[in-house]
Amino acid sequence: FRSEKSPSRKQTVAEQTLENKTYRLESIRCGKENCKCARGKLHGPYWYSYARVKDTVTSQYVGKRLPKDLEKKMKGKIQK
C-alpha cells in the first residue's frame, strides 16, 4: 500500500456564499500521470457551486466565468 498522501485534486482560489449555495473558484488536478498538473501547474480555475441537500453536499460545474447576474450580486464580496 502507499504510505504517502496523494495531493488534493482541487485547490480553492476564492469562495463566496450566496442564496444557500457556496460558489468556489477552484484549480483542478486531472489525475493523468504525464499532465502539466502532475508537475504543479493546475487546470482552471473553474467555478463550482456547492449546496446541501438533506445530508449530502452536491456540487455542480458552473464554468470558467460566473453568469452575469451572479457576478453582479457578488461584486466586492468574494473572499480570497
mmCIF file with all atom_site columns, N, CA and C in Angstrom, residues 5-58:
data_model
loop_
_atom_site.group_PDB
_atom_site.id
_atom_site.type_symbol
_atom_site.label_atom_id
_atom_site.label_alt_id
_atom_site.label_comp_id
_atom_site.label_asym_id
_atom_site.label_entity_id
_atom_site.label_seq_id
_atom_site.pdbx_PDB_ins_code
_atom_site.Cartn_x
_atom_site.Cartn_y
_atom_site.Cartn_z
_atom_site.occupancy
_atom_site.B_iso_or_equiv
_atom_site.pdbx_formal_charge
_atom_site.auth_seq_id
_atom_site.auth_comp_id
_atom_site.auth_asym_id
_atom_site.auth_atom_id
_atom_site.pdbx_PDB_model_num
ATOM 1   N N  . LYS A 1 5  ? 0.665   10.532 1.165   1.00 0.00 ? 5  LYS A N  1
ATOM 2   C CA . LYS A 1 5  ? -0.668  11.045 0.840   1.00 0.00 ? 5  LYS A CA 1
ATOM 3   C C  . LYS A 1 5  ? -0.624  11.704 -0.526  1.00 0.00 ? 5  LYS A C  1
ATOM 4   N N  . SER A 1 6  ? -1.599  11.371 -1.395  1.00 0.00 ? 6  SER A N  1
ATOM 5   C CA . SER A 1 6  ? -1.637  11.991 -2.722  1.00 0.00 ? 6  SER A CA 1
ATOM 6   C C  . SER A 1 6  ? -2.111  13.430 -2.593  1.00 0.00 ? 6  SER A C  1
ATOM 7   N N  . PRO A 1 7  ? -1.608  14.319 -3.454  1.00 0.00 ? 7  PRO A N  1
ATOM 8   C CA . PRO A 1 7  ? -2.018  15.722 -3.371  1.00 0.00 ? 7  PRO A CA 1
ATOM 9   C C  . PRO A 1 7  ? -3.499  15.881 -3.696  1.00 0.00 ? 7  PRO A C  1
ATOM 10  N N  . SER A 1 8  ? -4.103  16.907 -3.134  1.00 0.00 ? 8  SER A N  1
ATOM 11  C CA . SER A 1 8  ? -5.524  17.174 -3.348  1.00 0.00 ? 8  SER A CA 1
ATOM 12  C C  . SER A 1 8  ? -5.821  17.404 -4.822  1.00 0.00 ? 8  SER A C  1
ATOM 13  N N  . ARG A 1 9  ? -7.004  16.970 -5.263  1.00 0.00 ? 9  ARG A N  1
ATOM 14  C CA . ARG A 1 9  ? -7.413  17.145 -6.659  1.00 0.00 ? 9  ARG A CA 1
ATOM 15  C C  . ARG A 1 9  ? -7.835  18.573 -6.960  1.00 0.00 ? 9  ARG A C  1
ATOM 16  N N  . LYS A 1 10 ? -8.285  19.305 -5.927  1.00 0.00 ? 10 LYS A N  1
ATOM 17  C CA . LYS A 1 10 ? -8.770  20.672 -6.123  1.00 0.00 ? 10 LYS A CA 1
ATOM 18  C C  . LYS A 1 10 ? -8.085  21.624 -5.151  1.00 0.00 ? 10 LYS A C  1
ATOM 19  N N  . GLN A 1 11 ? -7.880  22.853 -5.621  1.00 0.00 ? 11 GLN A N  1
ATOM 20  C CA . GLN A 1 11 ? -7.319  23.901 -4.777  1.00 0.00 ? 11 GLN A CA 1
ATOM 21  C C  . GLN A 1 11 ? -8.231  25.116 -4.888  1.00 0.00 ? 11 GLN A C  1
ATOM 22  N N  . THR A 1 12 ? -8.790  25.556 -3.762  1.00 0.00 ? 12 THR A N  1
ATOM 23  C CA . THR A 1 12 ? -9.716  26.686 -3.765  1.00 0.00 ? 12 THR A CA 1
ATOM 24  C C  . THR A 1 12 ? -8.962  27.999 -3.906  1.00 0.00 ? 12 THR A C  1
ATOM 25  N N  . VAL A 1 13 ? -9.378  28.807 -4.876  1.00 0.00 ? 13 VAL A N  1
ATOM 26  C CA . VAL A 1 13 ? -8.772  30.113 -5.145  1.00 0.00 ? 13 VAL A CA 1
ATOM 27  C C  . VAL A 1 13 ? -9.596  31.212 -4.479  1.00 0.00 ? 13 VAL A C  1
ATOM 28  N N  . ALA A 1 14 ? -10.934 31.116 -4.562  1.00 0.00 ? 14 ALA A N  1
ATOM 29  C CA . ALA A 1 14 ? -11.844 32.089 -3.957  1.00 0.00 ? 14 ALA A CA 1
ATOM 30  C C  . ALA A 1 14 ? -13.147 31.378 -3.605  1.00 0.00 ? 14 ALA A C  1
ATOM 31  N N  . GLU A 1 15 ? -13.893 31.973 -2.661  1.00 0.00 ? 15 GLU A N  1
ATOM 32  C CA . GLU A 1 15 ? -15.135 31.355 -2.207  1.00 0.00 ? 15 GLU A CA 1
ATOM 33  C C  . GLU A 1 15 ? -16.124 32.433 -1.791  1.00 0.00 ? 15 GLU A C  1
ATOM 34  N N  . GLN A 1 16 ? -17.416 32.197 -2.087  1.00 0.00 ? 16 GLN A N  1
ATOM 35  C CA . GLN A 1 16 ? -18.469 33.134 -1.677  1.00 0.00 ? 16 GLN A CA 1
ATOM 36  C C  . GLN A 1 16 ? -19.775 32.374 -1.518  1.00 0.00 ? 16 GLN A C  1
ATOM 37  N N  . THR A 1 17 ? -20.503 32.657 -0.438  1.00 0.00 ? 17 THR A N  1
ATOM 38  C CA . THR A 1 17 ? -21.806 32.037 -0.214  1.00 0.00 ? 17 THR A CA 1
ATOM 39  C C  . THR A 1 17 ? -22.895 33.026 -0.593  1.00 0.00 ? 17 THR A C  1
ATOM 40  N N  . LEU A 1 18 ? -23.881 32.542 -1.331  1.00 0.00 ? 18 LEU A N  1
ATOM 41  C CA . LEU A 1 18 ? -24.973 33.379 -1.808  1.00 0.00 ? 18 LEU A CA 1
ATOM 42  C C  . LEU A 1 18 ? -26.213 32.509 -1.989  1.00 0.00 ? 18 LEU A C  1
ATOM 43  N N  . GLU A 1 19 ? -27.322 32.908 -1.378  1.00 0.00 ? 19 GLU A N  1
ATOM 44  C CA . GLU A 1 19 ? -28.596 32.192 -1.537  1.00 0.00 ? 19 GLU A CA 1
ATOM 45  C C  . GLU A 1 19 ? -28.477 30.689 -1.264  1.00 0.00 ? 19 GLU A C  1
ATOM 46  N N  . ASN A 1 20 ? -27.940 30.319 -0.120  1.00 0.00 ? 20 ASN A N  1
ATOM 47  C CA . ASN A 1 20 ? -27.808 28.919 0.326   1.00 0.00 ? 20 ASN A CA 1
ATOM 48  C C  . ASN A 1 20 ? -26.902 28.062 -0.552  1.00 0.00 ? 20 ASN A C  1
ATOM 49  N N  . LYS A 1 21 ? -26.087 28.689 -1.371  1.00 0.00 ? 21 LYS A N  1
ATOM 50  C CA . LYS A 1 21 ? -25.094 27.965 -2.171  1.00 0.00 ? 21 LYS A CA 1
ATOM 51  C C  . LYS A 1 21 ? -23.738 28.597 -1.930  1.00 0.00 ? 21 LYS A C  1
ATOM 52  N N  . THR A 1 22 ? -22.721 27.766 -1.941  1.00 0.00 ? 22 THR A N  1
ATOM 53  C CA . THR A 1 22 ? -21.355 28.269 -1.855  1.00 0.00 ? 22 THR A CA 1
ATOM 54  C C  . THR A 1 22 ? -20.736 28.133 -3.232  1.00 0.00 ? 22 THR A C  1
ATOM 55  N N  . TYR A 1 23 ? -20.183 29.214 -3.730  1.00 0.00 ? 23 TYR A N  1
ATOM 56  C CA . TYR A 1 23 ? -19.511 29.215 -5.034  1.00 0.00 ? 23 TYR A CA 1
ATOM 57  C C  . TYR A 1 23 ? -18.016 29.237 -4.780  1.00 0.00 ? 23 TYR A C  1
ATOM 58  N N  . ARG A 1 24 ? -17.301 28.310 -5.411  1.00 0.00 ? 24 ARG A N  1
ATOM 59  C CA . ARG A 1 24 ? -15.854 28.236 -5.244  1.00 0.00 ? 24 ARG A CA 1
ATOM 60  C C  . ARG A 1 24 ? -15.169 28.287 -6.592  1.00 0.00 ? 24 ARG A C  1
ATOM 61  N N  . LEU A 1 25 ? -14.126 29.090 -6.659  1.00 0.00 ? 25 LEU A N  1
ATOM 62  C CA . LEU A 1 25 ? -13.252 29.147 -7.817  1.00 0.00 ? 25 LEU A CA 1
ATOM 63  C C  . LEU A 1 25 ? -12.109 28.194 -7.505  1.00 0.00 ? 25 LEU A C  1
ATOM 64  N N  . GLU A 1 26 ? -11.997 27.105 -8.274  1.00 0.00 ? 26 GLU A N  1
ATOM 65  C CA . GLU A 1 26 ? -11.044 26.044 -7.953  1.00 0.00 ? 26 GLU A CA 1
ATOM 66  C C  . GLU A 1 26 ? -10.122 25.730 -9.123  1.00 0.00 ? 26 GLU A C  1
ATOM 67  N N  . SER A 1 27 ? -8.872  25.487 -8.792  1.00 0.00 ? 27 SER A N  1
ATOM 68  C CA . SER A 1 27 ? -7.916  24.959 -9.760  1.00 0.00 ? 27 SER A CA 1
ATOM 69  C C  . SER A 1 27 ? -7.924  23.441 -9.592  1.00 0.00 ? 27 SER A C  1
ATOM 70  N N  . ILE A 1 28 ? -7.811  22.717 -10.703 1.00 0.00 ? 28 ILE A N  1
ATOM 71  C CA . ILE A 1 28 ? -8.058  21.270 -10.709 1.00 0.00 ? 28 ILE A CA 1
ATOM 72  C C  . ILE A 1 28 ? -6.834  20.472 -11.164 1.00 0.00 ? 28 ILE A C  1
ATOM 73  N N  . ARG A 1 29 ? -6.653  19.311 -10.542 1.00 0.00 ? 29 ARG A N  1
ATOM 74  C CA . ARG A 1 29 ? -5.656  18.333 -10.966 1.00 0.00 ? 29 ARG A CA 1
ATOM 75  C C  . ARG A 1 29 ? -6.432  17.191 -11.612 1.00 0.00 ? 29 ARG A C  1
ATOM 76  N N  . CYS A 1 30 ? -6.142  16.881 -12.893 1.00 0.00 ? 30 CYS A N  1
ATOM 77  C CA . CYS A 1 30 ? -6.944  15.897 -13.634 1.00 0.00 ? 30 CYS A CA 1
ATOM 78  C C  . CYS A 1 30 ? -6.601  14.444 -13.284 1.00 0.00 ? 30 CYS A C  1
ATOM 79  N N  . GLY A 1 31 ? -5.384  14.198 -12.864 1.00 0.00 ? 31 GLY A N  1
ATOM 80  C CA . GLY A 1 31 ? -5.011  12.845 -12.470 1.00 0.00 ? 31 GLY A CA 1
ATOM 81  C C  . GLY A 1 31 ? -4.201  12.078 -13.505 1.00 0.00 ? 31 GLY A C  1
ATOM 82  N N  . LYS A 1 32 ? -4.039  12.630 -14.710 1.00 0.00 ? 32 LYS A N  1
ATOM 83  C CA . LYS A 1 32 ? -3.218  11.968 -15.721 1.00 0.00 ? 32 LYS A CA 1
ATOM 84  C C  . LYS A 1 32 ? -1.755  12.087 -15.326 1.00 0.00 ? 32 LYS A C  1
ATOM 85  N N  . GLU A 1 33 ? -1.044  10.991 -15.422 1.00 0.00 ? 33 GLU A N  1
ATOM 86  C CA . GLU A 1 33 ? 0.337   10.912 -14.949 1.00 0.00 ? 33 GLU A CA 1
ATOM 87  C C  . GLU A 1 33 ? 1.288   11.910 -15.620 1.00 0.00 ? 33 GLU A C  1
ATOM 88  N N  . ASN A 1 34 ? 1.165   12.096 -16.934 1.00 0.00 ? 34 ASN A N  1
ATOM 89  C CA . ASN A 1 34 ? 2.105   12.950 -17.667 1.00 0.00 ? 34 ASN A CA 1
ATOM 90  C C  . ASN A 1 34 ? 1.592   14.360 -17.930 1.00 0.00 ? 34 ASN A C  1
ATOM 91  N N  . CYS A 1 35 ? 0.512   14.745 -17.271 1.00 0.00 ? 35 CYS A N  1
ATOM 92  C CA . CYS A 1 35 ? -0.077  16.060 -17.497 1.00 0.00 ? 35 CYS A CA 1
ATOM 93  C C  . CYS A 1 35 ? 0.709   17.143 -16.759 1.00 0.00 ? 35 CYS A C  1
ATOM 94  N N  . LYS A 1 36 ? 0.577   18.389 -17.232 1.00 0.00 ? 36 LYS A N  1
ATOM 95  C CA . LYS A 1 36 ? 1.238   19.528 -16.587 1.00 0.00 ? 36 LYS A CA 1
ATOM 96  C C  . LYS A 1 36 ? 0.791   19.684 -15.133 1.00 0.00 ? 36 LYS A C  1
ATOM 97  N N  . CYS A 1 37 ? -0.432  19.276 -14.832 1.00 0.00 ? 37 CYS A N  1
ATOM 98  C CA . CYS A 1 37 ? -0.933  19.438 -13.466 1.00 0.00 ? 37 CYS A CA 1
ATOM 99  C C  . CYS A 1 37 ? -0.256  18.480 -12.492 1.00 0.00 ? 37 CYS A C  1
ATOM 100 N N  . ALA A 1 38 ? 0.278   17.377 -12.985 1.00 0.00 ? 38 ALA A N  1
ATOM 101 C CA . ALA A 1 38 ? 1.011   16.455 -12.122 1.00 0.00 ? 38 ALA A CA 1
ATOM 102 C C  . ALA A 1 38 ? 2.328   17.081 -11.660 1.00 0.00 ? 38 ALA A C  1
ATOM 103 N N  . ARG A 1 39 ? 2.797   18.088 -12.406 1.00 0.00 ? 39 ARG A N  1
ATOM 104 C CA . ARG A 1 39 ? 4.033   18.789 -12.052 1.00 0.00 ? 39 ARG A CA 1
ATOM 105 C C  . ARG A 1 39 ? 3.746   20.111 -11.346 1.00 0.00 ? 39 ARG A C  1
ATOM 106 N N  . GLY A 1 40 ? 2.476   20.387 -11.044 1.00 0.00 ? 40 GLY A N  1
ATOM 107 C CA . GLY A 1 40 ? 2.139   21.556 -10.251 1.00 0.00 ? 40 GLY A CA 1
ATOM 108 C C  . GLY A 1 40 ? 1.343   22.640 -10.940 1.00 0.00 ? 40 GLY A C  1
ATOM 109 N N  . LYS A 1 41 ? 1.299   22.686 -12.291 1.00 0.00 ? 41 LYS A N  1
ATOM 110 C CA . LYS A 1 41 ? 0.520   23.725 -12.991 1.00 0.00 ? 41 LYS A CA 1
ATOM 111 C C  . LYS A 1 41 ? -0.908  23.210 -13.191 1.00 0.00 ? 41 LYS A C  1
ATOM 112 N N  . LEU A 1 42 ? -1.798  23.599 -12.272 1.00 0.00 ? 42 LEU A N  1
ATOM 113 C CA . LEU A 1 42 ? -3.161  23.078 -12.269 1.00 0.00 ? 42 LEU A CA 1
ATOM 114 C C  . LEU A 1 42 ? -4.019  23.672 -13.380 1.00 0.00 ? 42 LEU A C  1
ATOM 115 N N  . HIS A 1 43 ? -5.103  22.982 -13.731 1.00 0.00 ? 43 HIS A N  1
ATOM 116 C CA . HIS A 1 43 ? -6.063  23.444 -14.736 1.00 0.00 ? 43 HIS A CA 1
ATOM 117 C C  . HIS A 1 43 ? -7.009  24.461 -14.116 1.00 0.00 ? 43 HIS A C  1
ATOM 118 N N  . GLY A 1 44 ? -7.503  25.372 -14.930 1.00 0.00 ? 44 GLY A N  1
ATOM 119 C CA . GLY A 1 44 ? -8.502  26.318 -14.451 1.00 0.00 ? 44 GLY A CA 1
ATOM 120 C C  . GLY A 1 44 ? -7.880  27.656 -14.118 1.00 0.00 ? 44 GLY A C  1
ATOM 121 N N  . PRO A 1 45 ? -8.477  28.374 -13.220 1.00 0.00 ? 45 PRO A N  1
ATOM 122 C CA . PRO A 1 45 ? -9.522  27.976 -12.277 1.00 0.00 ? 45 PRO A CA 1
ATOM 123 C C  . PRO A 1 45 ? -10.924 27.966 -12.903 1.00 0.00 ? 45 PRO A C  1
ATOM 124 N N  . TYR A 1 46 ? -11.800 27.139 -12.305 1.00 0.00 ? 46 TYR A N  1
ATOM 125 C CA . TYR A 1 46 ? -13.179 26.983 -12.744 1.00 0.00 ? 46 TYR A CA 1
ATOM 126 C C  . TYR A 1 46 ? -14.112 27.201 -11.553 1.00 0.00 ? 46 TYR A C  1
ATOM 127 N N  . TRP A 1 47 ? -15.308 27.719 -11.812 1.00 0.00 ? 47 TRP A N  1
ATOM 128 C CA . TRP A 1 47 ? -16.307 27.929 -10.764 1.00 0.00 ? 47 TRP A CA 1
ATOM 129 C C  . TRP A 1 47 ? -17.165 26.678 -10.583 1.00 0.00 ? 47 TRP A C  1
ATOM 130 N N  . TYR A 1 48 ? -17.429 26.338 -9.317  1.00 0.00 ? 48 TYR A N  1
ATOM 131 C CA . TYR A 1 48 ? -18.326 25.245 -8.935  1.00 0.00 ? 48 TYR A CA 1
ATOM 132 C C  . TYR A 1 48 ? -19.280 25.781 -7.883  1.00 0.00 ? 48 TYR A C  1
ATOM 133 N N  . SER A 1 49 ? -20.511 25.273 -7.866  1.00 0.00 ? 49 SER A N  1
ATOM 134 C CA . SER A 1 49 ? -21.443 25.623 -6.793  1.00 0.00 ? 49 SER A CA 1
ATOM 135 C C  . SER A 1 49 ? -21.637 24.389 -5.922  1.00 0.00 ? 49 SER A C  1
ATOM 136 N N  . TYR A 1 50 ? -21.776 24.629 -4.623  1.00 0.00 ? 50 TYR A N  1
ATOM 137 C CA . TYR A 1 50 ? -21.986 23.561 -3.652  1.00 0.00 ? 50 TYR A CA 1
ATOM 138 C C  . TYR A 1 50 ? -23.227 23.888 -2.845  1.00 0.00 ? 50 TYR A C  1
ATOM 139 N N  . ALA A 1 51 ? -24.102 22.889 -2.672  1.00 0.00 ? 51 ALA A N  1
ATOM 140 C CA . ALA A 1 51 ? -25.327 23.063 -1.892  1.00 0.00 ? 51 ALA A CA 1
ATOM 141 C C  . ALA A 1 51 ? -25.586 21.796 -1.086  1.00 0.00 ? 51 ALA A C  1
ATOM 142 N N  . ARG A 1 52 ? -26.165 21.973 0.089   1.00 0.00 ? 52 ARG A N  1
ATOM 143 C CA . ARG A 1 52 ? -26.518 20.822 0.922   1.00 0.00 ? 52 ARG A CA 1
ATOM 144 C C  . ARG A 1 52 ? -27.953 20.415 0.613   1.00 0.00 ? 52 ARG A C  1
ATOM 145 N N  . VAL A 1 53 ? -28.125 19.137 0.249   1.00 0.00 ? 53 VAL A N  1
ATOM 146 C CA . VAL A 1 53 ? -29.449 18.571 0.011   1.00 0.00 ? 53 VAL A CA 1
ATOM 147 C C  . VAL A 1 53 ? -29.599 17.415 0.986   1.00 0.00 ? 53 VAL A C  1
ATOM 148 N N  . LYS A 1 54 ? -30.481 17.608 1.983   1.00 0.00 ? 54 LYS A N  1
ATOM 149 C CA . LYS A 1 54 ? -30.631 16.668 3.103   1.00 0.00 ? 54 LYS A CA 1
ATOM 150 C C  . LYS A 1 54 ? -29.273 16.512 3.786   1.00 0.00 ? 54 LYS A C  1
ATOM 151 N N  . ASP A 1 55 ? -28.674 15.329 3.775   1.00 0.00 ? 55 ASP A N  1
ATOM 152 C CA . ASP A 1 55 ? -27.392 15.120 4.445   1.00 0.00 ? 55 ASP A CA 1
ATOM 153 C C  . ASP A 1 55 ? -26.223 15.065 3.472   1.00 0.00 ? 55 ASP A C  1
ATOM 154 N N  . THR A 1 56 ? -26.458 15.444 2.231   1.00 0.00 ? 56 THR A N  1
ATOM 155 C CA . THR A 1 56 ? -25.422 15.315 1.203   1.00 0.00 ? 56 THR A CA 1
ATOM 156 C C  . THR A 1 56 ? -25.074 16.670 0.602   1.00 0.00 ? 56 THR A C  1
ATOM 157 N N  . VAL A 1 57 ? -23.783 16.908 0.393   1.00 0.00 ? 57 VAL A N  1
ATOM 158 C CA . VAL A 1 57 ? -23.352 18.117 -0.302  1.00 0.00 ? 57 VAL A CA 1
ATOM 159 C C  . VAL A 1 57 ? -23.240 17.774 -1.780  1.00 0.00 ? 57 VAL A C  1
ATOM 160 N N  . THR A 1 58 ? -23.947 18.549 -2.620  1.00 0.00 ? 58 THR A N  1
ATOM 161 C CA . THR A 1 58 ? -23.883 18.323 -4.064  1.00 0.00 ? 58 THR A CA 1
ATOM 162 C C  . THR A 1 58 ? -23.063 19.441 -4.704  1.00 0.00 ? 58 THR A C  1
#
